[in-house]
PDB file of C-alpha atoms in Angstrom:
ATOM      1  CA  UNK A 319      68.500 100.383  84.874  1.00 60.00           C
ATOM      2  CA  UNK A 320      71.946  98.811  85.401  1.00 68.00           C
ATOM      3  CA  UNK A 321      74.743 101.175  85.594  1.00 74.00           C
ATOM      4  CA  UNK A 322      78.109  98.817  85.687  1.00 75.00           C
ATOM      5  CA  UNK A 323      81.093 100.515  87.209  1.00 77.00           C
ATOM      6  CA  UNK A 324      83.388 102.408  85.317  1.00 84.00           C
ATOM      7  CA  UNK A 325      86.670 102.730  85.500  1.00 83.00           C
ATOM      8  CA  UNK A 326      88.151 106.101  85.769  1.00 82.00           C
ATOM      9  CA  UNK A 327      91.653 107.449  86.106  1.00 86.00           C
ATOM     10  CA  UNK A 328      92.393 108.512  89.816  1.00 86.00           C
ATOM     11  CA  UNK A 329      92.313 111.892  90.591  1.00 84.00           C
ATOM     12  CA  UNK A 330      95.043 114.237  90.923  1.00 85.00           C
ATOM     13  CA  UNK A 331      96.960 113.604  93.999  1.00 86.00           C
ATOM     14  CA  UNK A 332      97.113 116.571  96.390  1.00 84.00           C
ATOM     15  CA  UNK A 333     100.654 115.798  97.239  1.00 83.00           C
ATOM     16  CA  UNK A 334     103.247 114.978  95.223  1.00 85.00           C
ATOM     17  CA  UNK A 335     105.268 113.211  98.361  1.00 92.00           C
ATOM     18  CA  UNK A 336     102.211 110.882  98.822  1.00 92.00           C
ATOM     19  CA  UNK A 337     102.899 109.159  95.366  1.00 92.00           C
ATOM     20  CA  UNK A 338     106.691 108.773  96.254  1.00 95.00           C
ATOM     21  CA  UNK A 339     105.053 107.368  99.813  1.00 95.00           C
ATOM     22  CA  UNK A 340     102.707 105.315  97.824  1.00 95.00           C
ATOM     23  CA  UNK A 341     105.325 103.745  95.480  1.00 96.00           C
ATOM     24  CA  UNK A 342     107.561 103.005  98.260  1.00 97.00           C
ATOM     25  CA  UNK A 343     104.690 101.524 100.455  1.00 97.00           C
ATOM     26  CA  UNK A 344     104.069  99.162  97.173  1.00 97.00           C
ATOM     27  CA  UNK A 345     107.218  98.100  96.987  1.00 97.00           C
ATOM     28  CA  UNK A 346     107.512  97.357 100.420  1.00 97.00           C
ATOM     29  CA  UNK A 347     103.837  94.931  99.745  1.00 97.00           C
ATOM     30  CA  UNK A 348     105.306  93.475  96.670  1.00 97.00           C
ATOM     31  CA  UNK A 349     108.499  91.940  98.822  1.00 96.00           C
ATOM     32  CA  UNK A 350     106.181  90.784 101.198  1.00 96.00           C
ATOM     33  CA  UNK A 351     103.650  89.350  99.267  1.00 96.00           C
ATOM     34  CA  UNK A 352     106.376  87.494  96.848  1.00 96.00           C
ATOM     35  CA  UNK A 353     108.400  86.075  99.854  1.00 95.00           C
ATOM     36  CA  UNK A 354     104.931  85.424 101.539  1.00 95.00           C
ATOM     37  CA  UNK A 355     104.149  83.652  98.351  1.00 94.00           C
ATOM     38  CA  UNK A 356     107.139  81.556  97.729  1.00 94.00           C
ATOM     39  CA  UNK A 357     107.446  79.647 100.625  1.00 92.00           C
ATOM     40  CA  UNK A 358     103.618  79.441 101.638  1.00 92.00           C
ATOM     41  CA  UNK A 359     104.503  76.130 102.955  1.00 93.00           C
ATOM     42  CA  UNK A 360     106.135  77.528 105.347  1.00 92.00           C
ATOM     43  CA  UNK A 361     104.208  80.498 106.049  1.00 92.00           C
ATOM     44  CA  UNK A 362     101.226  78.797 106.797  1.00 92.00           C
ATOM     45  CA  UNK A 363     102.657  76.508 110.053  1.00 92.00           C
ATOM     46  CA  UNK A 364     104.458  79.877 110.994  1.00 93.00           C
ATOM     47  CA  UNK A 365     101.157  81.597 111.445  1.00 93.00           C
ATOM     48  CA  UNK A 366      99.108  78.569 113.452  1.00 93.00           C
ATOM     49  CA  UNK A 367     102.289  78.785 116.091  1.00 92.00           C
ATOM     50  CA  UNK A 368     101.347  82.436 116.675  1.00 92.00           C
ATOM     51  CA  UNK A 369      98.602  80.554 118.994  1.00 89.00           C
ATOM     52  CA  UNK A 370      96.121  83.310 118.247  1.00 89.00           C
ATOM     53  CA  UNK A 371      92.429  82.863 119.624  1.00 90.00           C
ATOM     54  CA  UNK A 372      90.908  81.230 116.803  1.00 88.00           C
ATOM     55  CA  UNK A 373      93.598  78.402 116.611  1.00 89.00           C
ATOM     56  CA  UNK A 374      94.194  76.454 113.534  1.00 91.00           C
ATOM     57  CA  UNK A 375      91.281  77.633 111.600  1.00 92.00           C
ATOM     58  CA  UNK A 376      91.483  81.763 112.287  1.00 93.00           C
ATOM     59  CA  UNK A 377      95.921  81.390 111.303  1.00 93.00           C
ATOM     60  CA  UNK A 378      94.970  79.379 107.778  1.00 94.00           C
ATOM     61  CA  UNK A 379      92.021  82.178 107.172  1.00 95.00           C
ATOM     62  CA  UNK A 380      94.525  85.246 108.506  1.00 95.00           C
ATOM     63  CA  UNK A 381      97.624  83.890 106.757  1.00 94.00           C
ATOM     64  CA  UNK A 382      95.849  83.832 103.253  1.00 95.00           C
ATOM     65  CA  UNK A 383      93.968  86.703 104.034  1.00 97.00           C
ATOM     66  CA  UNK A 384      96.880  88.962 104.744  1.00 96.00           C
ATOM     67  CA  UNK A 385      98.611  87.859 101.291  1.00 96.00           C
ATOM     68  CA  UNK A 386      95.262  88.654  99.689  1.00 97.00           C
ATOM     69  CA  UNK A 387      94.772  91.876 101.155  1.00 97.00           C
ATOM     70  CA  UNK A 388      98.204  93.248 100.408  1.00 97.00           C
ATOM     71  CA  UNK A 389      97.649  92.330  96.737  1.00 97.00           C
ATOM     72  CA  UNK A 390      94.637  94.500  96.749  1.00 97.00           C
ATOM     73  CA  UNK A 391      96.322  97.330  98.133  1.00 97.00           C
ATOM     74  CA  UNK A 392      98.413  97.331  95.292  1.00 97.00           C
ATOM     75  CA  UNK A 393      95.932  98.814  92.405  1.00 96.00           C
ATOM     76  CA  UNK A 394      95.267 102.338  94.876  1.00 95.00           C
ATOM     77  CA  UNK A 395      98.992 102.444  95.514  1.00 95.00           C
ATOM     78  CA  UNK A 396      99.856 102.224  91.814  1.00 95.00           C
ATOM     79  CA  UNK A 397      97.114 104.928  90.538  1.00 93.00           C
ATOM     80  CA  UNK A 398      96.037 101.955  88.370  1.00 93.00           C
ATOM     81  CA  UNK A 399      92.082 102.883  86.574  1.00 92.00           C
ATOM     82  CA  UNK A 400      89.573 101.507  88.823  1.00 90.00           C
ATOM     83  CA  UNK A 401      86.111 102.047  89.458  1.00 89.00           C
ATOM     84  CA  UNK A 402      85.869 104.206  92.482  1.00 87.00           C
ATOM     85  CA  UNK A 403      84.614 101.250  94.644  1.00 88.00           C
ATOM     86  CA  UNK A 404      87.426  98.997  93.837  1.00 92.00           C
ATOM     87  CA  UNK A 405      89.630 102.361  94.561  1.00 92.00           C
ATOM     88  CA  UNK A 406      87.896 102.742  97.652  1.00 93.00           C
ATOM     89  CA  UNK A 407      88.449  98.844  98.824  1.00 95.00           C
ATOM     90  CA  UNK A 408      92.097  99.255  97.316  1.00 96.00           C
ATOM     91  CA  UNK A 409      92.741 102.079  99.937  1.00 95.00           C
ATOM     92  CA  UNK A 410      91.145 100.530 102.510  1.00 96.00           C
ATOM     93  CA  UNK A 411      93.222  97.332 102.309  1.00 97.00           C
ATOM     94  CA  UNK A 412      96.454  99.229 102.333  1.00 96.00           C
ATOM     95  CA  UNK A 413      95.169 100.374 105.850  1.00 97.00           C
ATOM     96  CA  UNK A 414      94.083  96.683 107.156  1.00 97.00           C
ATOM     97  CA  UNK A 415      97.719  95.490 105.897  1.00 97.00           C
ATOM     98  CA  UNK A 416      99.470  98.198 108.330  1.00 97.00           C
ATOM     99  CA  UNK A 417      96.576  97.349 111.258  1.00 97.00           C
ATOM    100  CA  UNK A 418      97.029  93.268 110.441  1.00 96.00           C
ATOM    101  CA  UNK A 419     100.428  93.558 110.993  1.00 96.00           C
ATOM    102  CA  UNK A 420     100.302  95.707 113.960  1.00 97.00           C
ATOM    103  CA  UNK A 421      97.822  93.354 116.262  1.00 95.00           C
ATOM    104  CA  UNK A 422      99.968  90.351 115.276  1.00 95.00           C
ATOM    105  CA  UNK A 423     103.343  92.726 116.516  1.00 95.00           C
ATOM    106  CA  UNK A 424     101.185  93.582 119.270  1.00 95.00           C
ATOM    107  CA  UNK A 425      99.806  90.120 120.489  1.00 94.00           C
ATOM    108  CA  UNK A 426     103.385  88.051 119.602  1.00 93.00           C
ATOM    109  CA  UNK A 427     105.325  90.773 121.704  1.00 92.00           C
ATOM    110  CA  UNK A 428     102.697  91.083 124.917  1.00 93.00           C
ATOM    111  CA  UNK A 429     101.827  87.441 125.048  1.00 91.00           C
ATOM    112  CA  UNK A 430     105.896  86.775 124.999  1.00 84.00           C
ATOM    113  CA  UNK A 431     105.620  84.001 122.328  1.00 82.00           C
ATOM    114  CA  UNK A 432     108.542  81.522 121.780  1.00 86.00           C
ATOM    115  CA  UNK A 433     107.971  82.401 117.958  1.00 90.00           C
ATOM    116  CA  UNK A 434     111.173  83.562 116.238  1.00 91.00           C
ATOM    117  CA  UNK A 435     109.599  84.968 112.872  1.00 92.00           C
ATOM    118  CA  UNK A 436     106.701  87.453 112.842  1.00 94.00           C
ATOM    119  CA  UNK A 437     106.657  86.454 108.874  1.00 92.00           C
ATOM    120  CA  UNK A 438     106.749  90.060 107.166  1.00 94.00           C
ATOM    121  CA  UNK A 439     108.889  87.829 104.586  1.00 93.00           C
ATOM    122  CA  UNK A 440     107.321  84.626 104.757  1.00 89.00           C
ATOM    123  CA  UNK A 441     109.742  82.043 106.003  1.00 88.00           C
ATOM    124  CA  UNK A 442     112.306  83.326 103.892  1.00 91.00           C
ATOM    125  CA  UNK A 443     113.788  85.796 106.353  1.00 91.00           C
ATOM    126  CA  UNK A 444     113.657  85.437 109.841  1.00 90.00           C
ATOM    127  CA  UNK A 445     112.162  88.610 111.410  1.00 92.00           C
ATOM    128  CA  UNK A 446     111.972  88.447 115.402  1.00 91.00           C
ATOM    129  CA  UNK A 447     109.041  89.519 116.991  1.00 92.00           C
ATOM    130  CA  UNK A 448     109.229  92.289 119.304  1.00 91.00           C
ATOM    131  CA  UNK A 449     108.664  96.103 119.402  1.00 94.00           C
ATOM    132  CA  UNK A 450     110.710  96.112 116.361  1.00 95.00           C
ATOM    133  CA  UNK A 451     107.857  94.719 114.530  1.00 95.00           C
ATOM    134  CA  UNK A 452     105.567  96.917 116.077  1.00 96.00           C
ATOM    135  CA  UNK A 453     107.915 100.174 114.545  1.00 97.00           C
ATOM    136  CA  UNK A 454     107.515  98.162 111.331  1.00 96.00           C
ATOM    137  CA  UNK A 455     103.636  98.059 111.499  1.00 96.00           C
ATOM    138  CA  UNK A 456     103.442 101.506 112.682  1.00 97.00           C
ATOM    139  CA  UNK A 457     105.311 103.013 109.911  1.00 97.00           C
ATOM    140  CA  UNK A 458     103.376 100.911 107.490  1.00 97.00           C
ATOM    141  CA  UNK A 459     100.505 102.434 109.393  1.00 97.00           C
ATOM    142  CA  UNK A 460     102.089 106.129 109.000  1.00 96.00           C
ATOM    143  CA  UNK A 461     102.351 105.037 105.284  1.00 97.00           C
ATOM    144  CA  UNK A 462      99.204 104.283 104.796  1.00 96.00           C
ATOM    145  CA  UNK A 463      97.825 107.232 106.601  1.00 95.00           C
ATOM    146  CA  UNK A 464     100.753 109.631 104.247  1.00 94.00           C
ATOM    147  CA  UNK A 465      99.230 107.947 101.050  1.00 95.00           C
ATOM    148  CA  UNK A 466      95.459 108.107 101.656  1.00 93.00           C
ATOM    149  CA  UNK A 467      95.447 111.811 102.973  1.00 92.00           C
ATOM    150  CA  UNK A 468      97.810 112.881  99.852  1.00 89.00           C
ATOM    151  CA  UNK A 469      95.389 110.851  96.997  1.00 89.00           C
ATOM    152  CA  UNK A 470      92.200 110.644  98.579  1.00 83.00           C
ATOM    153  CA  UNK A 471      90.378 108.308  96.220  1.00 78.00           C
ATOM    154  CA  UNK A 472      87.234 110.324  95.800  1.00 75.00           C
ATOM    155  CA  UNK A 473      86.531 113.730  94.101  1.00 71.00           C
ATOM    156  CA  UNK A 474      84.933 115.619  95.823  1.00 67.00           C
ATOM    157  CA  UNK A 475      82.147 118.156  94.134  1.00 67.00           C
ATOM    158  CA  UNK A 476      81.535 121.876  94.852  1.00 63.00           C
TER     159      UNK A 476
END
């Protein structure tokens, strides 16, 4: 028999300061996925200069991968229904965001790239590479960590 997934409502979260985290973690997504998203054009040359491994074809695959992945974060941070799979991969986006941004930080700042914007907002605001960025990824990191701790997605059963 085929048992379709349900959606549920999330579970009580065990901290109320991890749905204050949560929110403000969302927020944060939403301004980077809307400045991300209105100048694409400009986005997507910003990530091939990055002159990661791959070349042109890994930056096109990680620059509209990264604006897909922090839209799917958004449904765990928002306690929207979802089935508990889609919570699950909801959750575990908000983490690859944080780690996404962190090895780009990391690789733009060790390799000492000529690149002036890391792209947190697109090509709308210039944001310099450099352990700055880093900070930025490790707090959305410490975020991430804050929010899935406080509303684990999961009941779990006696």
């Amino acid at each position: 028999m085929i048992r379709f997934a349900q959606a549920t409502r999330p579970p009580q979260p065990k901290k109320s300061r991890a749905v204050r985290v949560a929110l403000l973690y969302a927020g944060v997504l939403v301004v980077f996925v809307v400045a991300q998203l209105f100048s694409f054009e400009k986005f997507l040359p910003l990530v091939r200069d990055f002159a990661l491994p791959g070349g042109q074809p890994l930056a096109y695959f990680l620059a509209a991968f990264i604006v897909i992945a922090e839209v799917l974060a958004l449904p765990f941070l928002l306690r929207m229904q979802l089935s508990v799979a889609m919570r699950l991969l909801s959750m575990a986006m908000g983490w690859l965001v944080a780690l996404l941004w962190i090895a780009i930080a990391l690789w733009l700042t060790l390799t000492g790239s000529t690149v002036t914007n890391i792209g947190f907002f697109g090509g709308i605001v210039a944001f310099a590479p450099g352990w700055l960025s880093v900070a930025v990824g490790l707090v959305l990191g410490g975020m991430a960590a804050c929010v899935s701790r406080g509303m684990w997605p999961v009941v779990r059963r006696k």
